[in-house]
PDB file of C-alpha atoms and ligand atoms in Angstrom:
ATOM      1  CA  MET A   1       0.000   0.000   0.000  1.00  0.00           C
ATOM      2  CA  ASP A   2       1.197   3.502  -0.780  1.00  0.00           C
ATOM      3  CA  PRO A   3       2.126   4.979   2.618  1.00  0.00           C
ATOM      4  CA  THR A   4       0.476   8.252   1.586  1.00  0.00           C
ATOM      5  CA  ASP A   5      -2.875   6.395   1.590  1.00  0.00           C
ATOM      6  CA  ALA A   6      -2.523   5.460   5.240  1.00  0.00           C
ATOM      7  CA  GLY A   7      -4.416   8.551   6.457  1.00  0.00           C
ATOM      8  CA  PRO A   8      -3.469  10.818   9.325  1.00  0.00           C
ATOM      9  CA  ARG A   9      -1.335   9.329  12.057  1.00  0.00           C
ATOM     10  CA  PRO A  10      -3.041   9.139  15.442  1.00  0.00           C
ATOM     11  CA  GLY A  11      -1.773  11.841  17.802  1.00  0.00           C
ATOM     12  CA  PRO A  12      -0.337  11.193  21.230  1.00  0.00           C
ATOM     13  CA  SER A  13      -2.747   9.854  23.838  1.00  0.00           C
ATOM     14  CA  PRO A  14      -4.115  12.251  26.477  1.00  0.00           C
ATOM     15  CA  THR A  15      -1.831  10.605  29.039  1.00  0.00           C
ATOM     16  CA  GLU A  16       1.275  11.156  26.912  1.00  0.00           C
ATOM     17  CA  THR A  17       0.212  14.755  26.291  1.00  0.00           C
ATOM     18  CA  GLU A  18      -0.150  15.328  30.044  1.00  0.00           C
ATOM     19  CA  LYS A  19       3.260  13.777  30.730  1.00  0.00           C
ATOM     20  CA  ARG A  20       4.837  16.106  28.196  1.00  0.00           C
ATOM     21  CA  GLN A  21       2.989  19.140  29.563  1.00  0.00           C
ATOM     22  CA  ALA A  22       4.144  18.389  33.109  1.00  0.00           C
ATOM     23  CA  ALA A  23       7.715  17.840  31.938  1.00  0.00           C
ATOM     24  CA  VAL A  24       7.832  21.045  29.900  1.00  0.00           C
ATOM     25  CA  ALA A  25       6.454  23.038  32.854  1.00  0.00           C
ATOM     26  CA  ALA A  26       9.116  21.562  35.123  1.00  0.00           C
ATOM     27  CA  ALA A  27      11.889  22.350  32.646  1.00  0.00           C
ATOM     28  CA  GLU A  28      10.841  26.008  32.893  1.00  0.00           C
ATOM     29  CA  LEU A  29      11.637  25.961  36.630  1.00  0.00           C
ATOM     30  CA  VAL A  30      15.326  25.320  35.944  1.00  0.00           C
ATOM     31  CA  ALA A  31      17.628  28.328  35.692  1.00  0.00           C
ATOM     32  CA  ASP A  32      21.222  28.959  34.655  1.00  0.00           C
ATOM     33  CA  GLY A  33      23.786  27.778  37.155  1.00  0.00           C
ATOM     34  CA  MET A  34      21.550  25.190  38.831  1.00  0.00           C
ATOM     35  CA  THR A  35      22.509  21.664  39.737  1.00  0.00           C
ATOM     36  CA  VAL A  36      19.711  19.363  38.627  1.00  0.00           C
ATOM     37  CA  GLY A  37      18.743  15.803  39.554  1.00  0.00           C
ATOM     38  CA  LEU A  38      17.186  13.942  36.663  1.00  0.00           C
ATOM     39  CA  GLY A  39      14.719  11.152  37.451  1.00  0.00           C
ATOM     40  CA  THR A  40      13.876   8.075  35.452  1.00  0.00           C
ATOM     41  CA  GLY A  41      10.936   6.958  33.351  1.00  0.00           C
ATOM     42  CA  SER A  42       8.670   7.852  30.470  1.00  0.00           C
ATOM     43  CA  THR A  43       7.670  11.249  31.917  1.00  0.00           C
ATOM     44  CA  VAL A  44      11.290  12.195  32.487  1.00  0.00           C
ATOM     45  CA  ALA A  45      11.872  11.169  28.858  1.00  0.00           C
ATOM     46  CA  TYR A  46       9.874  14.290  27.941  1.00  0.00           C
ATOM     47  CA  LEU A  47      11.804  16.414  30.441  1.00  0.00           C
ATOM     48  CA  LEU A  48      15.229  15.747  28.954  1.00  0.00           C
ATOM     49  CA  PRO A  49      14.660  17.291  25.504  1.00  0.00           C
ATOM     50  CA  ALA A  50      12.686  20.167  27.019  1.00  0.00           C
ATOM     51  CA  LEU A  51      15.586  20.920  29.337  1.00  0.00           C
ATOM     52  CA  ALA A  52      18.226  20.467  26.645  1.00  0.00           C
ATOM     53  CA  ALA A  53      16.329  22.834  24.340  1.00  0.00           C
ATOM     54  CA  ARG A  54      16.722  25.637  26.883  1.00  0.00           C
ATOM     55  CA  ARG A  55      20.515  25.490  26.472  1.00  0.00           C
ATOM     56  CA  LEU A  56      21.138  26.461  30.085  1.00  0.00           C
ATOM     57  CA  ASP A  57      24.462  26.273  31.849  1.00  0.00           C
ATOM     58  CA  ILE A  58      23.520  23.518  34.309  1.00  0.00           C
ATOM     59  CA  ARG A  59      25.143  20.484  35.894  1.00  0.00           C
ATOM     60  CA  CYS A  60      23.027  17.343  36.153  1.00  0.00           C
ATOM     61  CA  VAL A  61      23.105  14.029  37.958  1.00  0.00           C
ATOM     62  CA  ALA A  62      21.144  11.065  36.637  1.00  0.00           C
ATOM     63  CA  THR A  63      19.219   8.491  38.657  1.00  0.00           C
ATOM     64  CA  SER A  64      19.734   5.672  36.168  1.00  0.00           C
ATOM     65  CA  PRO A  65      22.066   4.631  33.376  1.00  0.00           C
ATOM     66  CA  ARG A  66      19.203   5.106  30.909  1.00  0.00           C
ATOM     67  CA  THR A  67      18.665   8.707  31.948  1.00  0.00           C
ATOM     68  CA  GLU A  68      22.401   9.354  31.892  1.00  0.00           C
ATOM     69  CA  THR A  69      22.699   7.989  28.350  1.00  0.00           C
ATOM     70  CA  ASP A  70      19.687   9.911  27.056  1.00  0.00           C
ATOM     71  CA  ALA A  71      20.602  13.174  28.786  1.00  0.00           C
ATOM     72  CA  THR A  72      24.182  13.019  27.576  1.00  0.00           C
ATOM     73  CA  ALA A  73      23.053  12.324  24.011  1.00  0.00           C
ATOM     74  CA  LEU A  74      20.945  15.489  24.181  1.00  0.00           C
ATOM     75  CA  GLY A  75      23.945  17.556  25.243  1.00  0.00           C
ATOM     76  CA  LEU A  76      23.136  17.884  28.951  1.00  0.00           C
ATOM     77  CA  ARG A  77      26.186  17.852  31.228  1.00  0.00           C
ATOM     78  CA  VAL A  78      25.835  14.795  33.493  1.00  0.00           C
ATOM     79  CA  GLU A  79      28.260  14.327  36.362  1.00  0.00           C
ATOM     80  CA  ALA A  80      28.875  11.498  38.794  1.00  0.00           C
ATOM     81  CA  PHE A  81      26.875  11.997  41.962  1.00  0.00           C
ATOM     82  CA  SER A  82      30.067  11.668  43.948  1.00  0.00           C
ATOM     83  CA  GLN A  83      30.988  15.146  42.670  1.00  0.00           C
ATOM     84  CA  LEU A  84      28.000  17.083  44.055  1.00  0.00           C
ATOM     85  CA  ASP A  85      26.768  17.022  47.641  1.00  0.00           C
ATOM     86  CA  ARG A  86      23.638  19.151  47.179  1.00  0.00           C
ATOM     87  CA  LEU A  87      21.337  19.859  44.259  1.00  0.00           C
ATOM     88  CA  ALA A  88      19.167  22.877  43.560  1.00  0.00           C
ATOM     89  CA  VAL A  89      16.329  20.836  42.157  1.00  0.00           C
ATOM     90  CA  ALA A  90      15.407  17.248  41.325  1.00  0.00           C
ATOM     91  CA  ILE A  91      12.656  16.455  38.845  1.00  0.00           C
ATOM     92  CA  ASP A  92      11.115  13.003  38.578  1.00  0.00           C
ATOM     93  CA  GLY A  93       7.978  11.073  37.748  1.00  0.00           C
ATOM     94  CA  ALA A  94       5.859   8.966  40.092  1.00  0.00           C
ATOM     95  CA  ASP A  95       3.566   5.961  40.013  1.00  0.00           C
ATOM     96  CA  GLN A  96       1.015   7.210  42.551  1.00  0.00           C
ATOM     97  CA  VAL A  97       0.316  10.616  44.096  1.00  0.00           C
ATOM     98  CA  ASP A  98      -2.277  11.107  46.831  1.00  0.00           C
ATOM     99  CA  PRO A  99      -3.992  14.236  48.196  1.00  0.00           C
ATOM    100  CA  ASP A 100      -1.867  14.161  51.382  1.00  0.00           C
ATOM    101  CA  GLY A 101       1.306  14.416  49.308  1.00  0.00           C
ATOM    102  CA  TRP A 102       2.509  10.844  49.687  1.00  0.00           C
ATOM    103  CA  ILE A 103       3.953   9.442  46.514  1.00  0.00           C
ATOM    104  CA  VAL A 104       4.989   5.969  45.388  1.00  0.00           C
ATOM    105  CA  LYS A 105       7.933   5.615  43.046  1.00  0.00           C
ATOM    106  CA  GLY A 106       9.960   2.778  41.615  1.00  0.00           C
ATOM    107  CA  GLY A 107       7.916   1.421  38.739  1.00  0.00           C
ATOM    108  CA  GLY A 108      11.200   1.504  36.851  1.00  0.00           C
ATOM    109  CA  GLY A 109      13.155   0.067  39.754  1.00  0.00           C
ATOM    110  CA  ALA A 110      15.243   3.226  40.234  1.00  0.00           C
ATOM    111  CA  HIS A 111      13.626   4.336  43.505  1.00  0.00           C
ATOM    112  CA  VAL A 112      16.690   4.057  45.746  1.00  0.00           C
ATOM    113  CA  ARG A 113      18.833   6.326  43.584  1.00  0.00           C
ATOM    114  CA  GLU A 114      15.802   8.530  42.984  1.00  0.00           C
ATOM    115  CA  LYS A 115      15.234   8.958  46.729  1.00  0.00           C
ATOM    116  CA  ILE A 116      18.894   9.801  47.370  1.00  0.00           C
ATOM    117  CA  VAL A 117      18.785  12.426  44.625  1.00  0.00           C
ATOM    118  CA  ALA A 118      15.428  13.830  45.802  1.00  0.00           C
ATOM    119  CA  ALA A 119      16.650  14.071  49.397  1.00  0.00           C
ATOM    120  CA  ALA A 120      19.745  15.982  48.299  1.00  0.00           C
ATOM    121  CA  ALA A 121      17.707  18.588  46.436  1.00  0.00           C
ATOM    122  CA  GLU A 122      16.480  21.920  47.803  1.00  0.00           C
ATOM    123  CA  SER A 123      13.347  21.362  45.753  1.00  0.00           C
ATOM    124  CA  PHE A 124      11.877  18.054  44.593  1.00  0.00           C
ATOM    125  CA  VAL A 125       9.448  18.479  41.705  1.00  0.00           C
ATOM    126  CA  VAL A 126       7.224  15.549  40.753  1.00  0.00           C
ATOM    127  CA  ILE A 127       5.823  15.441  37.233  1.00  0.00           C
ATOM    128  CA  VAL A 128       2.832  13.231  36.458  1.00  0.00           C
ATOM    129  CA  SER A 129      -0.118  12.679  34.189  1.00  0.00           C
ATOM    130  CA  SER A 130      -3.499  12.805  35.902  1.00  0.00           C
ATOM    131  CA  ASP A 131      -3.884   9.007  35.902  1.00  0.00           C
ATOM    132  CA  LYS A 132      -1.228   8.909  38.652  1.00  0.00           C
ATOM    133  CA  GLU A 133      -3.502  10.730  41.088  1.00  0.00           C
ATOM    134  CA  VAL A 134      -5.111   8.296  43.545  1.00  0.00           C
ATOM    135  CA  PRO A 135      -7.368   8.862  46.572  1.00  0.00           C
ATOM    136  CA  ARG A 136      -4.887   6.908  48.737  1.00  0.00           C
ATOM    137  CA  ILE A 137      -1.591   5.313  47.877  1.00  0.00           C
ATOM    138  CA  GLY A 138      -1.519   1.522  48.008  1.00  0.00           C
ATOM    139  CA  PRO A 139       0.387  -1.550  46.882  1.00  0.00           C
ATOM    140  CA  PRO A 140       2.501  -2.383  45.067  1.00  0.00           C
ATOM    141  CA  VAL A 141       5.278  -0.497  46.862  1.00  0.00           C
ATOM    142  CA  PRO A 142       8.603  -1.052  45.096  1.00  0.00           C
ATOM    143  CA  LEU A 143      11.485  -2.361  47.177  1.00  0.00           C
ATOM    144  CA  GLU A 144      15.178  -2.821  46.569  1.00  0.00           C
ATOM    145  CA  LEU A 145      16.654  -5.724  48.524  1.00  0.00           C
ATOM    146  CA  LEU A 146      20.232  -6.745  49.179  1.00  0.00           C
ATOM    147  CA  PRO A 147      20.995 -10.063  47.403  1.00  0.00           C
ATOM    148  CA  PHE A 148      22.816 -11.302  50.523  1.00  0.00           C
ATOM    149  CA  GLY A 149      20.269 -13.051  52.717  1.00  0.00           C
ATOM    150  CA  LEU A 150      17.500 -12.509  50.183  1.00  0.00           C
ATOM    151  CA  ALA A 151      15.433 -15.504  51.310  1.00  0.00           C
ATOM    152  CA  ALA A 152      15.596 -14.361  54.942  1.00  0.00           C
ATOM    153  CA  THR A 153      14.603 -10.819  54.014  1.00  0.00           C
ATOM    154  CA  LEU A 154      11.650 -12.102  51.978  1.00  0.00           C
ATOM    155  CA  HIS A 155      10.647 -14.348  54.880  1.00  0.00           C
ATOM    156  CA  GLU A 156      10.665 -11.372  57.272  1.00  0.00           C
ATOM    157  CA  LEU A 157       8.674  -9.208  54.872  1.00  0.00           C
ATOM    158  CA  GLY A 158       6.144 -11.945  54.200  1.00  0.00           C
ATOM    159  CA  CYS A 159       4.220 -10.336  51.357  1.00  0.00           C
ATOM    160  CA  ALA A 160       7.141  -9.051  49.270  1.00  0.00           C
ATOM    161  CA  ARG A 161       7.489 -10.529  45.804  1.00  0.00           C
ATOM    162  CA  VAL A 162      10.592 -10.359  43.632  1.00  0.00           C
ATOM    163  CA  ARG A 163       9.599  -8.580  40.420  1.00  0.00           C
ATOM    164  CA  PRO A 164       9.750 -11.112  37.574  1.00  0.00           C
ATOM    165  CA  SER A 165      12.100 -10.566  34.638  1.00  0.00           C
ATOM    166  CA  THR A 166      13.536  -7.402  36.163  1.00  0.00           C
ATOM    167  CA  PRO A 167      17.292  -6.916  36.120  1.00  0.00           C
ATOM    168  CA  PRO A 168      19.093  -5.905  39.296  1.00  0.00           C
ATOM    169  CA  SER A 169      19.465  -2.219  40.054  1.00  0.00           C
ATOM    170  CA  PRO A 170      22.714  -0.573  38.906  1.00  0.00           C
ATOM    171  CA  ASP A 171      23.854  -1.060  42.516  1.00  0.00           C
ATOM    172  CA  GLY A 172      23.159  -4.800  42.431  1.00  0.00           C
ATOM    173  CA  GLY A 173      19.892  -4.696  44.377  1.00  0.00           C
ATOM    174  CA  VAL A 174      17.020  -7.104  43.793  1.00  0.00           C
ATOM    175  CA  ILE A 175      13.853  -5.283  42.714  1.00  0.00           C
ATOM    176  CA  ALA A 176      10.731  -6.497  44.515  1.00  0.00           C
ATOM    177  CA  ASP A 177       7.311  -5.186  45.549  1.00  0.00           C
ATOM    178  CA  TRP A 178       5.404  -5.016  48.827  1.00  0.00           C
ATOM    179  CA  THR A 179       1.991  -6.395  47.909  1.00  0.00           C
ATOM    180  CA  ASP A 180      -0.232  -6.157  51.023  1.00  0.00           C
ATOM    181  CA  PRO A 181      -2.774  -3.349  51.457  1.00  0.00           C
ATOM    182  CA  PHE A 182      -1.867  -0.774  54.139  1.00  0.00           C
ATOM    183  CA  ASP A 183      -3.684   2.015  55.958  1.00  0.00           C
ATOM    184  CA  ASP A 184      -0.755   4.009  57.298  1.00  0.00           C
ATOM    185  CA  PRO A 185       2.065   4.789  54.835  1.00  0.00           C
ATOM    186  CA  ALA A 186       4.239   6.306  57.569  1.00  0.00           C
ATOM    187  CA  ALA A 187       4.011   3.121  59.637  1.00  0.00           C
ATOM    188  CA  LEU A 188       4.823   0.974  56.609  1.00  0.00           C
ATOM    189  CA  ALA A 189       7.780   3.227  55.727  1.00  0.00           C
ATOM    190  CA  THR A 190       9.093   2.974  59.290  1.00  0.00           C
ATOM    191  CA  TYR A 191       8.730  -0.811  59.228  1.00  0.00           C
ATOM    192  CA  LEU A 192      10.456  -1.176  55.849  1.00  0.00           C
ATOM    193  CA  ASP A 193      13.277   1.112  56.990  1.00  0.00           C
ATOM    194  CA  SER A 194      13.786  -1.200  59.984  1.00  0.00           C
ATOM    195  CA  VAL A 195      14.205  -4.470  58.084  1.00  0.00           C
ATOM    196  CA  PRO A 196      17.834  -5.474  57.513  1.00  0.00           C
ATOM    197  CA  GLY A 197      18.245  -6.347  53.869  1.00  0.00           C
ATOM    198  CA  VAL A 198      15.807  -3.707  52.637  1.00  0.00           C
ATOM    199  CA  VAL A 199      18.030  -1.226  50.836  1.00  0.00           C
ATOM    200  CA  GLY A 200      15.151   1.107  50.176  1.00  0.00           C
ATOM    201  CA  HIS A 201      11.493   1.458  49.277  1.00  0.00           C
ATOM    202  CA  GLY A 202       9.365   3.585  47.001  1.00  0.00           C
ATOM    203  CA  LEU A 203       7.329   5.426  49.668  1.00  0.00           C
ATOM    204  CA  PHE A 204       8.226   9.130  49.572  1.00  0.00           C
ATOM    205  CA  HIS A 205       6.713  11.058  52.478  1.00  0.00           C
ATOM    206  CA  PRO A 206       5.009  14.405  51.847  1.00  0.00           C
ATOM    207  CA  GLY A 207       7.842  16.358  53.453  1.00  0.00           C
ATOM    208  CA  MET A 208      10.159  15.295  50.634  1.00  0.00           C
ATOM    209  CA  VAL A 209       7.944  16.658  47.890  1.00  0.00           C
ATOM    210  CA  SER A 210       8.061  20.377  47.070  1.00  0.00           C
ATOM    211  CA  THR A 211       5.747  20.508  44.073  1.00  0.00           C
ATOM    212  CA  VAL A 212       3.594  18.105  42.098  1.00  0.00           C
ATOM    213  CA  ILE A 213       2.941  19.192  38.535  1.00  0.00           C
ATOM    214  CA  VAL A 214       0.016  17.387  36.921  1.00  0.00           C
ATOM    215  CA  GLY A 215       0.022  17.793  33.156  1.00  0.00           C
ATOM    216  CA  GLY A 216      -2.842  19.835  31.768  1.00  0.00           C
ATOM    217  CA  ARG A 217      -3.617  21.740  34.988  1.00  0.00           C
TER     218      ARG A 217
HETATM  219  C1  5RP B   1      11.232   4.840  38.182  1.00  0.00           C
HETATM  220  C2  5RP B   1      10.159   5.719  38.708  1.00  0.00           C
HETATM  221  C3  5RP B   1       9.365   6.484  37.732  1.00  0.00           C
HETATM  222  O1  5RP B   1       9.532   7.849  37.961  1.00  0.00           O
HETATM  223  C4  5RP B   1       7.921   6.107  37.891  1.00  0.00           C
HETATM  224  O2  5RP B   1       7.801   4.703  37.740  1.00  0.00           O
HETATM  225  C5  5RP B   1       7.037   6.812  36.862  1.00  0.00           C
HETATM  226  O3  5RP B   1       7.390   6.373  35.590  1.00  0.00           O
HETATM  227  P1  5RP B   1       6.689   6.912  34.280  1.00  0.00           P
HETATM  228  O4  5RP B   1       7.020   8.364  34.164  1.00  0.00           O
HETATM  229  O5  5RP B   1       7.260   6.074  33.179  1.00  0.00           O
HETATM  230  O6  5RP B   1       5.204   6.685  34.445  1.00  0.00           O
HETATM  231  O7  5RP B   1       9.931   5.825  39.888  1.00  0.00           O
HETATM  232  O8  5RP B   1      11.817   4.098  39.193  1.00  0.00           O
END
């Protein structure tokens, strides 16, 4: 068939449009001279070109090898996180956002690096499409577990499941998910923080989050 007969191509879905809108709005918050933490995921994939297009003099750190590769290819200056002890801003996506400001991250398994970068930033900006807004956060909550003693850690956690077909984190951690429903995210976060073998989890408390930008608002 002649490709010119194929008719108009479908445009991006409303969700993709919202992701891009949120990412572009976040890119506008970055100014010359800033140090910038770059998150991971399909929403951040819209942030990188929007940021690169502004041609600012900024220094970035990446939360995953994928983000580092993509950002570098776009001309953004990405440095090892051992070189910077604080960041002006970190910008990242999320899997769930609730009205109290709790967020769940780690759908891409990068939540431990993402939390370190977010915690080091003066301002942590979360960029999401509206489908990420939930009345209350719930399972699955991503986990990163130390391979040493994995069976014992899983036994202690009880309801954690290793995520199938998911490679280890860049730091060698096993990516898993907490699967039980929970009422109190703070209590679950405290419990997960207390379990030896849990490197980190994807619960980000409201105090960590400066701004949530929902695309299209
Ligand atoms: C990766 C993450 C992502 O930010 C989160 O999963 C959202 O991803 P996406 O923007 O693709 O929906 O936490 O670990």
